[in-house]
mmCIF file of C-alpha atoms and ligand atoms in Angstrom:
data_model
loop_
_atom_site.group_PDB
_atom_site.id
_atom_site.type_symbol
_atom_site.label_atom_id
_atom_site.label_comp_id
_atom_site.label_asym_id
_atom_site.label_seq_id
_atom_site.Cartn_x
_atom_site.Cartn_y
_atom_site.Cartn_z
ATOM 1 C CA MET A 17 0.107 0.086 0.039
ATOM 2 C CA ALA A 18 1.238 3.487 -0.749
ATOM 3 C CA THR A 19 2.345 5.869 2.163
ATOM 4 C CA ALA A 20 2.749 9.497 2.311
ATOM 5 C CA SER A 21 6.665 9.015 1.804
ATOM 6 C CA SER A 22 6.489 6.241 -0.720
ATOM 7 C CA PRO A 23 7.619 7.032 -4.329
ATOM 8 C CA THR A 24 3.999 6.243 -5.604
ATOM 9 C CA SER A 25 2.563 9.077 -3.661
ATOM 10 C CA ALA A 26 5.109 11.651 -4.639
ATOM 11 C CA ALA A 27 4.623 14.765 -6.909
ATOM 12 C CA PRO A 28 5.479 13.691 -10.581
ATOM 13 C CA ALA A 29 8.725 14.743 -11.588
ATOM 14 C CA PRO A 30 8.435 17.539 -13.980
ATOM 15 C CA ARG A 31 8.845 16.811 -17.912
ATOM 16 C CA PHE A 32 11.936 18.790 -18.168
ATOM 17 C CA ASP A 33 15.127 19.265 -15.820
ATOM 18 C CA ARG A 34 15.793 22.925 -17.432
ATOM 19 C CA LEU A 35 14.102 24.590 -20.175
ATOM 20 C CA LEU A 36 14.988 28.026 -21.829
ATOM 21 C CA LEU A 37 12.748 30.558 -22.847
ATOM 22 C CA THR A 38 14.064 33.357 -24.927
ATOM 23 C CA GLY A 39 12.121 36.588 -25.619
ATOM 24 C CA ALA A 40 10.643 36.401 -22.002
ATOM 25 C CA ALA A 41 10.189 40.043 -21.653
ATOM 26 C CA GLY A 42 7.926 40.293 -24.768
ATOM 27 C CA GLY A 43 4.172 40.061 -25.212
ATOM 28 C CA LEU A 44 4.153 36.163 -25.618
ATOM 29 C CA GLY A 45 7.178 35.567 -23.271
ATOM 30 C CA ARG A 46 5.206 37.351 -20.448
ATOM 31 C CA ALA A 47 2.176 35.183 -21.326
ATOM 32 C CA LEU A 48 4.034 31.885 -21.487
ATOM 33 C CA ARG A 49 6.255 32.582 -18.524
ATOM 34 C CA PRO A 50 4.107 31.578 -15.862
ATOM 35 C CA ARG A 51 2.616 28.784 -17.735
ATOM 36 C CA LEU A 52 5.783 26.840 -18.700
ATOM 37 C CA GLY A 53 7.093 26.423 -15.053
ATOM 38 C CA ARG A 54 4.908 23.398 -14.118
ATOM 39 C CA LEU A 55 6.827 21.546 -17.001
ATOM 40 C CA CYS A 56 10.265 21.931 -15.709
ATOM 41 C CA ARG A 57 12.441 21.869 -12.446
ATOM 42 C CA VAL A 58 14.154 25.207 -13.618
ATOM 43 C CA LEU A 59 12.766 27.553 -16.099
ATOM 44 C CA ARG A 60 15.544 29.930 -17.424
ATOM 45 C CA VAL A 61 14.237 33.033 -18.976
ATOM 46 C CA SER A 62 16.344 35.425 -21.160
ATOM 47 C CA ASP A 63 15.950 38.372 -23.330
ATOM 48 C CA ILE A 64 17.751 41.791 -24.123
ATOM 49 C CA ALA A 65 15.396 43.666 -22.182
ATOM 50 C CA ALA A 66 14.538 43.616 -18.308
ATOM 51 C CA LEU A 67 13.107 40.355 -17.074
ATOM 52 C CA GLY A 68 12.176 41.348 -13.453
ATOM 53 C CA ALA A 69 12.895 39.390 -10.424
ATOM 54 C CA ALA A 70 13.716 35.506 -11.184
ATOM 55 C CA GLY A 71 10.873 33.405 -9.420
ATOM 56 C CA ALA A 72 11.995 30.630 -7.207
ATOM 57 C CA SER A 73 12.392 27.974 -9.994
ATOM 58 C CA GLU A 74 13.652 30.546 -12.419
ATOM 59 C CA GLU A 75 17.110 31.535 -13.737
ATOM 60 C CA ALA A 76 17.057 35.006 -15.574
ATOM 61 C CA VAL A 77 19.604 36.003 -17.860
ATOM 62 C CA VAL A 78 20.142 38.931 -19.997
ATOM 63 C CA ALA A 79 21.562 37.990 -23.482
ATOM 64 C CA PRO A 80 21.631 39.807 -26.841
ATOM 65 C CA LEU A 81 21.026 37.057 -29.358
ATOM 66 C CA GLN A 82 23.802 38.346 -31.773
ATOM 67 C CA ASP A 83 26.404 37.649 -29.007
ATOM 68 C CA ALA A 84 27.595 34.261 -29.763
ATOM 69 C CA ALA A 85 29.579 33.734 -26.451
ATOM 70 C CA ALA A 86 26.528 35.093 -24.153
ATOM 71 C CA VAL A 87 24.307 32.674 -26.322
ATOM 72 C CA HIS A 88 26.430 29.984 -25.644
ATOM 73 C CA ALA A 89 26.508 30.285 -22.172
ATOM 74 C CA LEU A 90 22.805 30.869 -22.338
ATOM 75 C CA VAL A 91 22.082 27.520 -23.639
ATOM 76 C CA ALA A 92 24.338 25.450 -21.651
ATOM 77 C CA GLY A 93 22.568 22.939 -19.624
ATOM 78 C CA VAL A 94 19.109 23.203 -21.203
ATOM 79 C CA GLU A 95 17.012 20.168 -22.457
ATOM 80 C CA ALA A 96 14.721 22.027 -24.732
ATOM 81 C CA ILE A 97 14.263 25.699 -25.819
ATOM 82 C CA VAL A 98 11.157 27.837 -26.760
ATOM 83 C CA HIS A 99 12.619 30.511 -28.937
ATOM 84 C CA LEU A 100 10.647 33.825 -28.917
ATOM 85 C CA GLY A 101 13.352 36.152 -28.844
ATOM 86 C CA GLY A 102 13.884 38.781 -31.926
ATOM 87 C CA ILE A 103 12.457 41.477 -33.501
ATOM 88 C CA SER A 104 8.720 40.642 -34.201
ATOM 89 C CA VAL A 105 7.640 43.305 -36.691
ATOM 90 C CA GLU A 106 8.502 44.203 -40.304
ATOM 91 C CA GLY A 107 11.348 47.014 -40.705
ATOM 92 C CA PRO A 108 14.995 47.792 -41.864
ATOM 93 C CA PHE A 109 17.020 44.921 -42.563
ATOM 94 C CA GLU A 110 20.053 45.569 -40.371
ATOM 95 C CA PRO A 111 18.458 44.951 -36.857
ATOM 96 C CA ILE A 112 16.439 42.227 -38.273
ATOM 97 C CA LEU A 113 19.784 40.599 -39.607
ATOM 98 C CA GLU A 114 21.535 40.776 -36.169
ATOM 99 C CA ALA A 115 18.531 39.641 -33.918
ATOM 100 C CA ASN A 116 16.661 36.966 -36.083
ATOM 101 C CA ILE A 117 19.252 35.560 -38.451
ATOM 102 C CA VAL A 118 22.499 35.954 -36.548
ATOM 103 C CA GLY A 119 20.784 35.417 -33.533
ATOM 104 C CA VAL A 120 18.966 32.242 -34.614
ATOM 105 C CA TRP A 121 22.337 30.825 -36.106
ATOM 106 C CA ASN A 122 24.108 31.479 -32.578
ATOM 107 C CA LEU A 123 20.992 29.609 -31.082
ATOM 108 C CA TYR A 124 21.010 26.628 -33.082
ATOM 109 C CA GLU A 125 25.083 26.358 -32.934
ATOM 110 C CA ALA A 126 24.955 26.364 -29.204
ATOM 111 C CA ALA A 127 22.107 23.987 -28.947
ATOM 112 C CA ARG A 128 24.171 21.540 -31.321
ATOM 113 C CA LYS A 129 27.270 22.001 -29.184
ATOM 114 C CA HIS A 130 25.404 21.478 -25.824
ATOM 115 C CA GLY A 131 23.307 18.629 -27.034
ATOM 116 C CA THR A 132 19.773 20.378 -26.819
ATOM 117 C CA ARG A 133 16.970 17.946 -27.684
ATOM 118 C CA ARG A 134 14.362 19.904 -28.887
ATOM 119 C CA ILE A 135 13.618 23.647 -29.960
ATOM 120 C CA VAL A 136 10.064 25.216 -30.391
ATOM 121 C CA PHE A 137 10.949 28.108 -32.804
ATOM 122 C CA ALA A 138 8.606 31.122 -33.210
ATOM 123 C CA SER A 139 8.282 31.430 -36.992
ATOM 124 C CA SER A 140 5.369 33.652 -38.200
ATOM 125 C CA ASN A 141 2.628 33.617 -40.926
ATOM 126 C CA HIS A 142 4.714 36.267 -42.674
ATOM 127 C CA VAL A 143 6.741 33.524 -44.086
ATOM 128 C CA THR A 144 3.871 32.862 -46.345
ATOM 129 C CA GLY A 145 2.385 36.382 -46.210
ATOM 130 C CA PHE A 146 1.998 36.728 -50.006
ATOM 131 C CA TYR A 147 -0.460 34.108 -50.585
ATOM 132 C CA ARG A 148 -4.011 35.393 -51.132
ATOM 133 C CA GLN A 149 -6.652 35.647 -48.409
ATOM 134 C CA ASP A 150 -8.722 33.600 -50.829
ATOM 135 C CA GLU A 151 -6.198 30.525 -50.655
ATOM 136 C CA VAL A 152 -6.084 27.913 -47.993
ATOM 137 C CA ILE A 153 -2.563 26.700 -47.928
ATOM 138 C CA ARG A 154 -0.429 23.878 -46.069
ATOM 139 C CA PRO A 155 2.747 24.047 -43.987
ATOM 140 C CA GLY A 156 4.431 22.321 -46.822
ATOM 141 C CA ASP A 157 3.378 24.897 -49.591
ATOM 142 C CA PRO A 158 6.498 26.937 -50.803
ATOM 143 C CA MET A 159 7.435 29.966 -48.778
ATOM 144 C CA ARG A 160 6.448 33.323 -49.845
ATOM 145 C CA PRO A 161 7.948 35.764 -47.343
ATOM 146 C CA ASP A 162 6.381 39.479 -47.312
ATOM 147 C CA GLY A 163 9.440 41.343 -46.262
ATOM 148 C CA HIS A 164 12.655 41.484 -44.224
ATOM 149 C CA TYR A 165 10.896 39.972 -40.948
ATOM 150 C CA GLY A 166 9.211 37.197 -43.124
ATOM 151 C CA LEU A 167 12.615 36.263 -44.711
ATOM 152 C CA SER A 168 14.417 36.076 -41.409
ATOM 153 C CA LYS A 169 11.853 33.565 -40.349
ATOM 154 C CA ALA A 170 12.161 31.749 -43.523
ATOM 155 C CA PHE A 171 15.922 31.391 -42.718
ATOM 156 C CA GLY A 172 15.148 30.177 -39.160
ATOM 157 C CA GLU A 173 12.974 27.481 -40.611
ATOM 158 C CA ASN A 174 15.596 26.370 -43.194
ATOM 159 C CA LEU A 175 18.184 26.511 -40.698
ATOM 160 C CA SER A 176 16.298 24.247 -38.170
ATOM 161 C CA ARG A 177 15.591 21.800 -41.172
ATOM 162 C CA PHE A 178 19.401 21.495 -41.613
ATOM 163 C CA TYR A 179 20.275 21.281 -37.990
ATOM 164 C CA PHE A 180 17.463 18.185 -37.992
ATOM 165 C CA ASP A 181 18.689 16.601 -41.198
ATOM 166 C CA ARG A 182 22.316 17.009 -40.339
ATOM 167 C CA TYR A 183 22.527 16.692 -36.541
ATOM 168 C CA GLY A 184 19.104 15.268 -35.438
ATOM 169 C CA LEU A 185 18.196 18.324 -33.313
ATOM 170 C CA GLU A 186 14.380 18.184 -33.532
ATOM 171 C CA THR A 187 12.280 21.571 -34.079
ATOM 172 C CA VAL A 188 8.648 22.353 -34.150
ATOM 173 C CA CYS A 189 8.277 25.771 -36.050
ATOM 174 C CA LEU A 190 5.196 27.505 -35.153
ATOM 175 C CA ARG A 191 3.911 29.815 -37.856
ATOM 176 C CA ILE A 192 2.100 32.184 -35.496
ATOM 177 C CA GLY A 193 -0.674 33.967 -36.834
ATOM 178 C CA SER A 194 -1.781 37.044 -34.379
ATOM 179 C CA SER A 195 -1.425 36.145 -30.837
ATOM 180 C CA PHE A 196 -2.889 38.671 -28.599
ATOM 181 C CA PRO A 197 -5.478 38.713 -25.931
ATOM 182 C CA GLU A 198 -8.132 39.514 -28.438
ATOM 183 C CA PRO A 199 -8.478 39.759 -32.239
ATOM 184 C CA LYS A 200 -7.884 43.527 -33.113
ATOM 185 C CA ASP A 201 -9.235 43.492 -36.671
ATOM 186 C CA ARG A 202 -10.959 41.446 -39.429
ATOM 187 C CA ARG A 203 -8.056 39.844 -40.678
ATOM 188 C CA MET A 204 -7.573 38.519 -37.141
ATOM 189 C CA LEU A 205 -10.705 36.616 -37.424
ATOM 190 C CA ALA A 206 -8.628 34.256 -39.502
ATOM 191 C CA THR A 207 -5.228 34.391 -37.740
ATOM 192 C CA TRP A 208 -6.109 34.666 -34.136
ATOM 193 C CA LEU A 209 -4.453 32.575 -31.607
ATOM 194 C CA SER A 210 -5.540 32.866 -28.173
ATOM 195 C CA TYR A 211 -2.818 32.593 -25.182
ATOM 196 C CA ASP A 212 -4.640 29.693 -23.944
ATOM 197 C CA ASP A 213 -4.332 27.943 -27.232
ATOM 198 C CA LEU A 214 -0.669 29.125 -27.663
ATOM 199 C CA GLU A 215 0.150 27.615 -24.412
ATOM 200 C CA ARG A 216 -1.684 24.218 -25.658
ATOM 201 C CA LEU A 217 0.432 24.505 -28.858
ATOM 202 C CA VAL A 218 3.715 25.172 -27.063
ATOM 203 C CA VAL A 219 3.225 22.453 -24.583
ATOM 204 C CA ALA A 220 2.133 19.926 -27.411
ATOM 205 C CA SER A 221 5.458 20.801 -29.373
ATOM 206 C CA LEU A 222 7.674 20.335 -26.449
ATOM 207 C CA THR A 223 5.895 16.904 -25.185
ATOM 208 C CA ALA A 224 4.850 15.237 -28.470
ATOM 209 C CA PRO A 225 7.047 11.922 -28.231
ATOM 210 C CA VAL A 226 8.434 12.270 -31.676
ATOM 211 C CA VAL A 227 8.580 15.683 -33.668
ATOM 212 C CA GLY A 228 11.456 15.360 -36.100
ATOM 213 C CA HIS A 229 11.168 18.682 -38.091
ATOM 214 C CA SER A 230 7.691 19.908 -38.017
ATOM 215 C CA VAL A 231 6.084 23.079 -39.189
ATOM 216 C CA VAL A 232 2.422 24.112 -37.935
ATOM 217 C CA TYR A 233 0.325 27.341 -38.102
ATOM 218 C CA GLY A 234 -0.469 28.723 -34.946
ATOM 219 C CA MET A 235 -4.117 29.569 -35.016
ATOM 220 C CA SER A 236 -7.232 29.074 -32.678
ATOM 221 C CA ASP A 237 -10.301 27.221 -33.824
ATOM 222 C CA ASN A 238 -11.336 30.125 -36.044
ATOM 223 C CA THR A 239 -14.247 29.756 -38.393
ATOM 224 C CA THR A 240 -12.543 31.678 -41.093
ATOM 225 C CA THR A 241 -9.052 29.977 -41.964
ATOM 226 C CA TRP A 242 -6.269 30.317 -44.616
ATOM 227 C CA TRP A 243 -4.328 27.463 -43.003
ATOM 228 C CA ASP A 244 -4.570 23.665 -43.143
ATOM 229 C CA ASN A 245 -2.739 22.207 -40.246
ATOM 230 C CA THR A 246 -3.621 18.615 -41.121
ATOM 231 C CA SER A 247 0.048 17.618 -41.711
ATOM 232 C CA ALA A 248 0.666 18.560 -37.960
ATOM 233 C CA ARG A 249 -1.811 16.423 -36.290
ATOM 234 C CA HIS A 250 1.014 14.174 -34.800
ATOM 235 C CA LEU A 251 1.718 17.025 -32.405
ATOM 236 C CA GLY A 252 -1.655 16.650 -30.658
ATOM 237 C CA TYR A 253 -2.573 20.254 -30.594
ATOM 238 C CA ARG A 254 -6.407 20.837 -30.421
ATOM 239 C CA PRO A 255 -7.323 24.510 -30.151
ATOM 240 C CA GLN A 256 -10.291 25.018 -27.960
ATOM 241 C CA ASP A 257 -10.687 28.905 -28.407
ATOM 242 C CA SER A 258 -12.337 30.744 -31.469
ATOM 243 C CA SER A 259 -12.193 34.405 -32.871
ATOM 244 C CA GLU A 260 -15.863 33.868 -33.499
ATOM 245 C CA PRO A 261 -17.360 35.505 -30.555
ATOM 246 C CA PHE A 262 -15.267 38.719 -31.712
ATOM 247 C CA ARG A 263 -16.744 38.960 -35.226
ATOM 248 C CA ALA A 264 -19.843 41.111 -34.955
ATOM 249 C CA ALA A 265 -17.748 43.802 -32.949
ATOM 250 C CA LEU A 266 -15.094 43.720 -35.484
ATOM 251 C CA GLU A 267 -17.109 43.796 -38.514
ATOM 252 C CA ALA A 268 -19.054 46.912 -36.828
ATOM 253 C CA LYS A 269 -15.781 48.582 -36.350
ATOM 254 C CA GLN A 270 -14.420 47.900 -39.918
ATOM 255 C CA PRO A 271 -17.337 47.995 -41.949
ATOM 256 C CA GLU A 272 -15.642 48.523 -45.375
ATOM 257 C CA LEU A 273 -12.488 46.685 -46.703
ATOM 258 C CA ASP A 274 -11.203 47.568 -50.275
ATOM 259 C CA PRO A 275 -10.488 44.170 -52.052
ATOM 260 C CA GLY A 276 -8.029 45.862 -54.447
ATOM 261 C CA ASP A 277 -6.016 46.964 -51.394
ATOM 262 C CA PRO A 278 -2.947 44.646 -50.975
ATOM 263 C CA SER A 279 -3.268 44.275 -47.229
ATOM 264 C CA VAL A 280 -6.652 43.052 -47.705
ATOM 265 C CA ARG A 281 -5.819 40.687 -50.534
ATOM 266 C CA PHE A 282 -2.832 39.016 -49.032
ATOM 267 C CA GLN A 283 -2.618 36.887 -46.060
ATOM 268 C CA GLY A 284 0.524 38.977 -44.570
ATOM 269 C CA GLY A 285 -1.928 42.099 -44.203
ATOM 270 C CA GLY A 286 -0.246 45.395 -43.575
ATOM 271 C CA PHE A 287 3.043 43.807 -43.681
ATOM 272 C CA VAL A 288 3.069 43.173 -47.513
ATOM 273 C CA THR A 289 3.066 47.016 -48.232
ATOM 274 C CA ARG A 290 5.638 48.040 -45.594
ATOM 275 C CA GLY A 291 9.076 49.769 -46.650
ATOM 276 C CA PRO A 292 11.256 49.930 -48.872
ATOM 277 C CA TYR A 293 13.449 51.261 -46.086
HETATM 278 P P1 LIG B 9 7.930 41.002 -28.838
HETATM 279 O O1 LIG B 9 8.389 41.828 -29.637
HETATM 280 O O2 LIG B 9 6.905 41.396 -27.877
HETATM 281 O O3 LIG B 9 8.808 40.011 -28.115
HETATM 282 C C1 LIG B 9 10.361 39.905 -28.429
HETATM 283 C C2 LIG B 9 11.111 39.867 -27.500
HETATM 284 O O4 LIG B 9 12.483 39.455 -28.034
HETATM 285 C C3 LIG B 9 11.253 41.239 -26.858
HETATM 286 O O5 LIG B 9 11.097 41.160 -25.432
HETATM 287 C C4 LIG B 9 12.558 41.761 -27.100
HETATM 288 O O6 LIG B 9 13.260 42.530 -26.231
HETATM 289 C C5 LIG B 9 13.317 40.577 -27.386
HETATM 290 N N1 LIG B 9 14.362 40.553 -28.371
HETATM 291 C C6 LIG B 9 14.542 41.619 -29.511
HETATM 292 N N2 LIG B 9 15.738 41.705 -30.052
HETATM 293 C C7 LIG B 9 16.513 40.839 -29.227
HETATM 294 C C8 LIG B 9 17.957 40.468 -29.405
HETATM 295 N N3 LIG B 9 18.713 41.016 -30.182
HETATM 296 N N4 LIG B 9 18.269 39.584 -28.361
HETATM 297 C C9 LIG B 9 17.550 39.032 -27.237
HETATM 298 N N5 LIG B 9 16.182 39.397 -27.315
HETATM 299 C C10 LIG B 9 15.686 40.306 -28.243
HETATM 300 O O7 LIG B 9 7.240 39.834 -29.797
HETATM 301 P P2 LIG B 9 5.944 38.802 -29.360
HETATM 302 O O8 LIG B 9 4.581 39.358 -29.814
HETATM 303 O O9 LIG B 9 6.201 38.397 -28.023
HETATM 304 O O10 LIG B 9 6.588 37.406 -30.212
HETATM 305 C C11 LIG B 9 7.331 36.714 -29.649
HETATM 306 C C12 LIG B 9 7.845 35.783 -31.127
HETATM 307 O O11 LIG B 9 6.842 35.225 -31.468
HETATM 308 C C13 LIG B 9 8.645 36.710 -32.033
HETATM 309 O O12 LIG B 9 9.819 35.790 -32.446
HETATM 310 C C14 LIG B 9 7.688 37.093 -33.241
HETATM 311 O O13 LIG B 9 8.301 37.234 -34.454
HETATM 312 C C15 LIG B 9 6.762 35.508 -33.026
HETATM 313 N N6 LIG B 9 5.527 35.825 -33.304
HETATM 314 C C16 LIG B 9 4.476 36.689 -32.691
HETATM 315 C C17 LIG B 9 3.271 36.774 -33.193
HETATM 316 C C18 LIG B 9 2.408 37.306 -32.560
HETATM 317 O O14 LIG B 9 1.153 37.517 -32.713
HETATM 318 N N7 LIG B 9 2.460 37.948 -31.084
HETATM 319 C C19 LIG B 9 3.089 36.343 -34.367
HETATM 320 C C20 LIG B 9 3.977 35.522 -35.122
HETATM 321 C C21 LIG B 9 5.242 35.298 -34.769
HETATM 322 C C1 LIG B 10 3.685 38.785 -36.658
HETATM 323 O O1 LIG B 10 4.617 38.017 -36.973
HETATM 324 C C2 LIG B 10 3.940 39.687 -35.544
HETATM 325 O O2 LIG B 10 4.947 39.251 -34.573
HETATM 326 C C3 LIG B 10 2.848 40.155 -34.729
HETATM 327 O O3 LIG B 10 2.973 41.326 -33.881
HETATM 328 C C4 LIG B 10 1.443 40.481 -35.616
HETATM 329 O O4 LIG B 10 2.008 41.611 -36.436
HETATM 330 C C5 LIG B 10 1.491 39.123 -36.330
HETATM 331 O O5 LIG B 10 2.515 38.771 -37.105
HETATM 332 C C6 LIG B 10 0.140 39.191 -37.538
HETATM 333 O O6 LIG B 10 0.245 38.796 -38.681
HETATM 334 O O7 LIG B 10 -1.056 39.605 -37.025
#
């Protein structure tokens, strides 16, 4: 019979010993930080910006992703990484090159050297932003980046593919749609990913037994959709939220959309017309 001190009554060991969350000071990082602690003994959180005080089971490390030595120290001793850090919007190339391209290269090199088993990479729908809004596409369709930012995420996806093929380092690329507390406009009726579904997607990506190199669009169970995630069902992600309850208010707020406007025609929305810089 199990007693209070017997092994069968002990709390289950966390799934990971040490997890790294980059971009922890950003919007999604702040949403995920309190939700990932249950998966690991120690959550190492990192950003270039201030992180606040580390919790009892946390390590907080300020590190610029473009600094290879800092990133190598950051990755030492972690089993898996949720990589959110970097520039998250369209803009001039140089800063994106440093944070997103050099940064993701540093992260994967460090992960290879330190034997990290899996990375969940925050890619973006802007890898395929030049598909039209009247098309339904799959993760395996050719990339059509809509700017410097989308190009940097395409680089990250290809880099992660190489690190899996060459070194067996597993990655799930999350082509996140629009992850905010609520959808903000009509476009986000198709692209919205609630924070609870984001958590479900990240946890599924971290814990699915075998992911190899997987690509999945990050969206809730929205009625309108441009993305078919059938090929990623092995992850076991089942969204439970939907943008539908927000539809009436958003359509009232934005009654007229010009179908000739590129930001209405293409999935990438306003990103497709930004620049040149
Ligand atoms: P965010 O901009 O709020 O957070 C990004 C974080 O990365 C910031 O805290 C920033 O300080 C940090 N960072 C920027 N440059 C850095 C550098 N050189 N070194 C270290 N840290 C640096 O963005 P958000 O919304 O939290 O997104 C997180 C990730 O998810 C990003 O990679 C973004 O591209 C991706 N994503 C987010 C979407 C969304 O709807 N929120 C949609 C698609 C992708
Ligand atoms: C992204 O990739 C951005 O990080 C986020 O801020 C949103 O703009 C989102 O895409 C979107 O397409 O709505």
